Short mmCIF file of C-alpha atoms and ligand atoms in Angstrom, two decimals:
data_model
loop_
_atom_site.label_atom_id
_atom_site.label_comp_id
_atom_site.label_asym_id
_atom_site.label_seq_id
_atom_site.Cartn_x
_atom_site.Cartn_y
_atom_site.Cartn_z
CA UNK A 187 -4.92 -12.77 11.71
CA UNK A 188 -1.81 -14.86 11.87
CA UNK A 189 1.83 -14.45 12.80
CA UNK A 190 4.23 -16.24 11.04
CA UNK A 191 8.36 -16.24 10.79
CA UNK A 192 10.31 -17.22 7.63
CA UNK A 193 13.59 -18.26 9.54
CA UNK A 194 17.05 -16.56 9.18
CA UNK A 195 15.58 -13.58 7.43
CA UNK A 196 14.77 -9.95 8.56
CA UNK A 197 12.25 -9.49 5.64
CA UNK A 198 9.21 -11.86 6.62
CA UNK A 199 10.36 -12.48 10.38
CA UNK A 200 7.29 -10.52 11.18
CA UNK A 201 4.80 -12.40 8.93
CA UNK A 202 0.73 -11.63 9.22
CA UNK A 203 -1.65 -13.32 7.03
CA UNK A 204 -5.01 -11.93 6.49
CA UNK A 205 -8.47 -13.58 5.28
CA UNK A 206 -9.57 -10.59 3.68
CA UNK A 207 -8.30 -6.65 3.76
CA UNK A 208 -9.51 -3.65 1.74
CA UNK A 209 -5.49 -3.43 0.68
CA UNK A 210 -2.19 -4.77 2.30
CA UNK A 211 -0.79 -1.33 1.48
CA UNK A 212 -3.56 1.08 2.81
CA UNK A 213 -3.27 -1.87 5.76
CA UNK A 214 0.28 -0.95 6.65
CA UNK A 215 -0.29 2.41 5.79
CA UNK A 216 -2.94 3.11 8.47
CA UNK A 217 -1.15 1.17 10.55
CA UNK A 218 1.84 3.51 10.81
CA UNK A 219 -0.10 6.55 10.78
CA UNK A 220 -1.43 5.29 14.42
CA UNK A 221 1.75 4.85 15.09
CA UNK A 222 1.71 1.08 15.40
CA UNK A 223 5.43 -0.12 15.97
CA UNK A 224 5.60 -2.79 12.94
CA UNK A 225 9.30 -4.23 12.89
CA UNK A 226 11.33 -3.17 9.91
CA UNK A 227 10.64 -6.07 7.06
CA UNK A 228 6.98 -6.94 8.28
CA UNK A 229 5.03 -8.44 5.76
CA UNK A 230 1.35 -8.29 5.55
CA UNK A 231 -0.12 -11.04 2.73
CA UNK A 232 -4.04 -11.22 2.09
CA UNK A 233 -5.59 -14.07 0.81
CA UNK A 234 -8.40 -11.04 -0.67
CA UNK A 235 -8.08 -7.77 -1.07
CA UNK A 236 -11.68 -5.93 -1.79
CA UNK A 237 -9.60 -2.44 -2.91
CA UNK A 238 -6.47 -3.98 -4.17
CA UNK A 239 -4.73 -0.65 -5.36
CA UNK A 240 -2.40 -0.48 -8.74
CA UNK A 241 -0.08 2.41 -10.10
CA UNK A 242 -1.79 5.39 -11.28
CA UNK A 243 -4.86 4.76 -8.96
CA UNK A 244 -5.70 1.85 -11.22
CA UNK A 245 -7.43 -0.98 -9.23
CA UNK A 246 -5.58 -4.40 -8.74
CA UNK A 247 -7.63 -7.12 -9.26
CA UNK A 248 -6.47 -11.04 -7.95
CA UNK A 249 -8.96 -14.38 -7.62
CA UNK A 250 -9.07 -14.79 -3.84
CA UNK A 251 -6.61 -17.66 -2.77
CA UNK A 252 -5.03 -17.99 -5.84
CA UNK A 253 -2.49 -15.19 -6.21
CA UNK A 254 0.13 -13.59 -4.06
CA UNK A 255 -1.01 -9.93 -2.86
CA UNK A 256 1.48 -8.63 0.00
CA UNK A 257 3.42 -5.47 1.20
CA UNK A 258 6.19 -5.39 3.02
CA UNK A 259 7.48 -2.28 5.34
CA UNK A 260 11.06 -1.57 4.80
CA UNK A 261 12.53 1.44 6.83
CA UNK A 262 15.62 2.80 4.38
CA UNK A 263 16.18 5.80 6.35
CA UNK A 264 19.67 5.42 4.47
CA UNK A 265 18.37 6.62 1.13
CA UNK A 266 17.52 10.35 0.42
CA UNK A 267 14.31 10.82 -1.42
CA UNK A 268 15.94 11.89 -4.75
CA UNK A 269 17.19 8.36 -5.09
CA UNK A 270 13.69 6.75 -4.55
CA UNK A 271 14.02 5.12 -8.18
CA UNK A 272 17.15 3.03 -6.76
CA UNK A 273 14.57 0.91 -4.37
CA UNK A 274 12.55 0.66 -6.99
CA UNK A 275 15.27 -1.05 -9.16
CA UNK A 276 16.19 -3.12 -6.43
CA UNK A 277 12.83 -4.40 -5.78
CA UNK A 278 12.19 -5.03 -9.62
CA UNK A 279 15.10 -7.15 -9.67
CA UNK A 280 14.19 -9.07 -7.12
CA UNK A 281 10.91 -10.03 -8.30
CA UNK A 282 12.52 -10.43 -11.65
CA UNK A 283 15.56 -12.39 -10.31
CA UNK A 284 12.60 -14.77 -8.76
CA UNK A 285 10.54 -15.01 -11.88
CA UNK A 286 13.80 -15.67 -14.20
CA UNK A 287 14.42 -19.03 -11.80
CA UNK A 288 10.86 -20.38 -12.59
CA UNK A 289 10.78 -19.28 -16.30
CA UNK A 290 13.96 -20.33 -17.26
CA UNK A 291 15.11 -16.43 -18.14
CA UNK A 292 11.75 -15.39 -19.85
CA UNK A 293 11.00 -12.77 -17.16
CA UNK A 294 11.88 -9.17 -18.14
CA UNK A 295 10.97 -5.59 -16.06
CA UNK A 296 8.74 -3.22 -18.10
CA UNK A 297 10.03 -0.03 -16.95
CA UNK A 298 9.34 1.26 -14.50
CA UNK A 299 8.29 -1.84 -12.64
CA UNK A 300 6.24 -4.17 -14.18
CA UNK A 301 7.10 -7.94 -14.33
CA UNK A 302 6.77 -9.99 -17.92
CA UNK A 303 6.93 -13.47 -18.55
CA UNK A 304 7.34 -12.92 -22.50
CA UNK A 305 5.08 -10.07 -23.39
CA UNK A 306 2.70 -10.55 -20.69
CA UNK A 307 2.22 -8.78 -17.37
CA UNK A 308 2.73 -11.34 -14.48
CA UNK A 309 2.81 -8.91 -11.64
CA UNK A 310 3.09 -5.39 -10.27
CA UNK A 311 4.72 -2.90 -7.76
CA UNK A 312 3.28 -0.37 -5.86
CA UNK A 313 6.02 1.32 -3.78
CA UNK A 314 4.50 4.10 -1.45
CA UNK A 315 7.26 5.98 0.75
CA UNK A 316 7.00 8.22 3.88
CA UNK A 317 9.69 10.78 3.72
CA UNK A 318 10.59 12.79 6.95
CA UNK A 319 13.15 15.53 6.02
CA UNK A 320 15.20 14.66 3.01
CA UNK A 321 15.23 10.65 3.71
CA UNK A 322 12.50 7.35 3.21
CA UNK A 323 11.66 6.79 6.64
CA UNK A 324 9.20 4.08 5.51
CA UNK A 325 8.71 2.37 2.28
CA UNK A 326 5.93 0.06 2.06
CA UNK A 327 6.51 -2.02 -0.86
CA UNK A 328 3.32 -3.87 -2.54
CA UNK A 329 3.48 -6.45 -4.72
CA UNK A 330 0.94 -8.57 -6.77
CA UNK A 331 2.19 -11.71 -8.02
CA UNK A 332 -0.26 -13.86 -10.40
CA UNK A 333 0.37 -17.25 -9.78
CA UNK A 334 -2.33 -20.28 -9.82
CA UNK A 335 -5.03 -18.33 -11.38
CA UNK A 336 -6.00 -19.44 -15.06
CA UNK A 337 -8.74 -17.03 -16.09
CA UNK A 338 -8.57 -13.45 -16.26
CA UNK A 339 -11.32 -10.90 -16.81
CA UNK A 340 -11.74 -10.75 -20.92
CA UNK A 341 -10.48 -6.57 -20.56
CA UNK A 342 -7.26 -7.37 -19.12
CA UNK A 343 -5.29 -7.52 -21.58
CA UNK A 344 -1.93 -9.05 -22.15
CA UNK A 345 -1.78 -10.56 -18.17
CA UNK A 346 -0.63 -14.20 -17.36
CA UNK A 347 0.40 -16.44 -14.02
CA UNK A 348 3.02 -18.57 -13.44
CA UNK A 349 0.07 -21.06 -13.93
CA UNK A 350 -0.61 -19.96 -17.52
CA UNK A 351 2.94 -19.69 -18.19
CA UNK A 352 4.16 -23.18 -16.48
CA UNK A 353 1.11 -25.04 -16.36
CA UNK A 354 1.70 -26.03 -12.64
CA UNK A 355 0.19 -25.12 -9.37
CA UNK A 356 2.61 -23.47 -6.67
CA UNK A 357 2.40 -23.57 -2.76
CA UNK A 358 2.14 -19.93 -2.11
CA UNK A 359 3.73 -19.56 1.35
CA UNK A 360 6.80 -21.49 -0.18
CA UNK A 361 6.74 -18.74 -3.31
CA UNK A 362 6.41 -16.15 -0.62
CA UNK A 363 8.97 -17.18 1.70
CA UNK A 364 11.59 -17.45 -1.64
CA UNK A 365 10.27 -13.85 -2.72
CA UNK A 366 11.03 -12.58 0.74
CA UNK A 367 14.47 -14.09 0.43
CA UNK A 368 15.47 -12.38 -2.63
CA UNK A 369 14.16 -8.99 -1.69
CA UNK A 370 16.48 -8.88 1.06
CA UNK A 371 19.69 -9.63 -1.02
CA UNK A 372 18.68 -6.94 -3.23
CA UNK A 373 17.81 -4.56 -0.58
CA UNK A 374 20.87 -5.23 1.28
CA UNK A 375 22.79 -4.88 -2.07
CA UNK A 376 21.03 -1.26 -1.91
CA UNK A 377 22.06 -0.69 1.44
CA UNK A 378 25.80 -1.30 0.95
CA UNK A 379 25.88 1.11 -1.62
CA UNK A 380 25.78 -1.19 -4.81
CA UNK A 381 24.04 1.48 -7.23
CA UNK A 382 25.99 1.09 -10.39
CA UNK A 383 25.70 -2.72 -10.17
CA UNK A 384 21.99 -2.65 -9.57
CA UNK A 385 21.35 0.00 -12.58
CA UNK A 386 23.02 -1.82 -14.73
CA UNK A 387 21.32 -5.10 -13.99
CA UNK A 388 17.75 -3.16 -14.10
CA UNK A 389 19.06 -1.82 -17.73
CA UNK A 390 20.13 -5.45 -18.68
CA UNK A 391 16.63 -6.97 -17.81
CA UNK A 392 14.62 -3.85 -19.30
CA UNK A 393 11.80 -4.98 -21.61
CA UNK A 394 12.31 -3.82 -25.41
CA UNK A 395 15.91 -2.11 -24.26
CA UNK A 396 17.49 -1.52 -27.40
CA UNK A 397 14.75 -2.15 -29.72
CA UNK A 398 12.42 0.30 -31.93
CA UNK A 399 8.71 -0.43 -30.66
CA UNK A 400 5.42 1.57 -30.63
CA UNK A 401 4.48 3.59 -27.80
CA UNK A 402 1.97 6.57 -27.34
CA UNK A 403 3.14 9.87 -26.21
CA UNK A 404 2.25 13.63 -26.74
CA UNK A 405 -1.37 12.01 -27.80
CA UNK A 406 0.41 9.82 -30.60
CA UNK A 407 1.30 6.46 -31.27
CA UNK A 408 5.30 6.49 -32.42
CA UNK A 409 8.16 5.18 -32.78
CA UNK A 410 10.82 4.92 -29.96
CA UNK A 411 14.18 2.75 -29.11
CA UNK A 412 14.31 2.91 -25.19
CA UNK A 413 18.14 3.83 -24.78
CA UNK A 414 18.20 4.10 -20.89
CA UNK A 415 17.50 5.91 -17.49
CA UNK A 416 18.13 9.15 -16.16
CA UNK A 417 20.10 9.67 -13.04
CA UNK A 418 16.26 9.75 -11.27
CA UNK A 419 14.88 6.74 -13.24
CA UNK A 420 13.29 8.64 -16.32
CA UNK A 421 12.91 6.65 -19.37
CA UNK A 422 15.41 7.62 -21.95
CA UNK A 423 13.57 7.09 -25.53
CA UNK A 424 15.17 7.84 -29.00
CA UNK A 425 12.83 8.91 -31.42
CA UNK A 426 12.58 10.84 -34.71
CA UNK A 427 13.15 13.93 -32.97
CA UNK A 428 15.90 13.07 -31.00
CA UNK A 429 16.23 11.67 -27.36
CA UNK A 430 13.40 11.94 -24.99
CA UNK A 431 13.04 12.06 -21.42
CA UNK A 432 10.10 10.31 -19.91
CA UNK A 433 8.53 10.38 -16.03
CA UNK A 434 5.86 7.71 -15.25
CA UNK A 435 2.87 7.60 -16.95
CA UNK A 436 3.70 10.11 -19.84
CA UNK A 437 4.44 7.26 -22.03
CA UNK A 438 2.64 4.19 -22.73
CA UNK A 439 4.32 1.06 -24.04
CA UNK A 440 2.18 -0.44 -27.18
CA UNK A 441 4.08 -3.44 -27.81
C1 BTN B 297 0.47 -2.11 -10.55
O1 BTN B 297 1.02 -2.81 -11.55
O2 BTN B 297 -0.18 -1.43 -10.52
C2 BTN B 297 0.96 -2.32 -8.98
C3 BTN B 297 0.11 -3.25 -8.47
C4 BTN B 297 0.25 -3.66 -7.05
C5 BTN B 297 -0.61 -4.54 -6.21
C6 BTN B 297 -0.06 -4.87 -5.11
S1 BTN B 297 -1.13 -6.23 -4.39
C7 BTN B 297 -0.42 -5.94 -2.63
C8 BTN B 297 -0.22 -4.71 -2.83
N1 BTN B 297 -1.71 -4.02 -2.24
C9 BTN B 297 -2.49 -3.25 -2.81
O3 BTN B 297 -3.38 -2.52 -2.83
N2 BTN B 297 -1.56 -2.99 -3.74
C10 BTN B 297 -0.40 -4.07 -4.08
#
């Protein structure tokens, strides 16, 4: 275990790098349940996760030492639980800001929080909240970003990395410092109540927005056009039968 600091930042001020761990999210969650007093903005980064977790109980596979797998602890006590999607928007936008800089604007956000470059997934976010009363006491922001990995398992369709997209290797610590700084800016916008701005920008970056495309819902592949988001972050889709509202995992993107 190693302790480091990104200068001038609140996020990453306390940086713990681990050679290997089951999951950086689980590590933080376990530490919090044992009342370990980690600073707000602590980042746990691992070279290797042997039980990395993704959305909806999927696993997150990442070649050791090649990619970024890390979790950020935030204490957004100002955020009521019914506004948890606003935090998701801020973090998704931060990763998108970072990726757009490297890919000259080829990045987008696949609802609710996948990072895409072109038509391929390059990163994912797993946010786990610990709620106290009506507010989010701790948010564990887990981020996996494919950086220098060149080959992916054959059954992982439609994935890419910065190296695959841009044919270059990157220094993981440098990228982590940059991402922490961008997350901090977006998080401070959220804290300052700039929700309308975050929502507008999130919508403008949404993969397949305003485009007829194929989706699977109600156990069928059907056409739909993303129109926007409900106040709690449900996806609003125009369909042959009118507008439909979907929660995460009720709808799958086919394109
Ligand atoms: C997804 O797209 O399914 C979300 C993937 C989130 C993966 C990251 S890697 C760091 C952190 N630790 C985990 O076990 N998961 C998240």
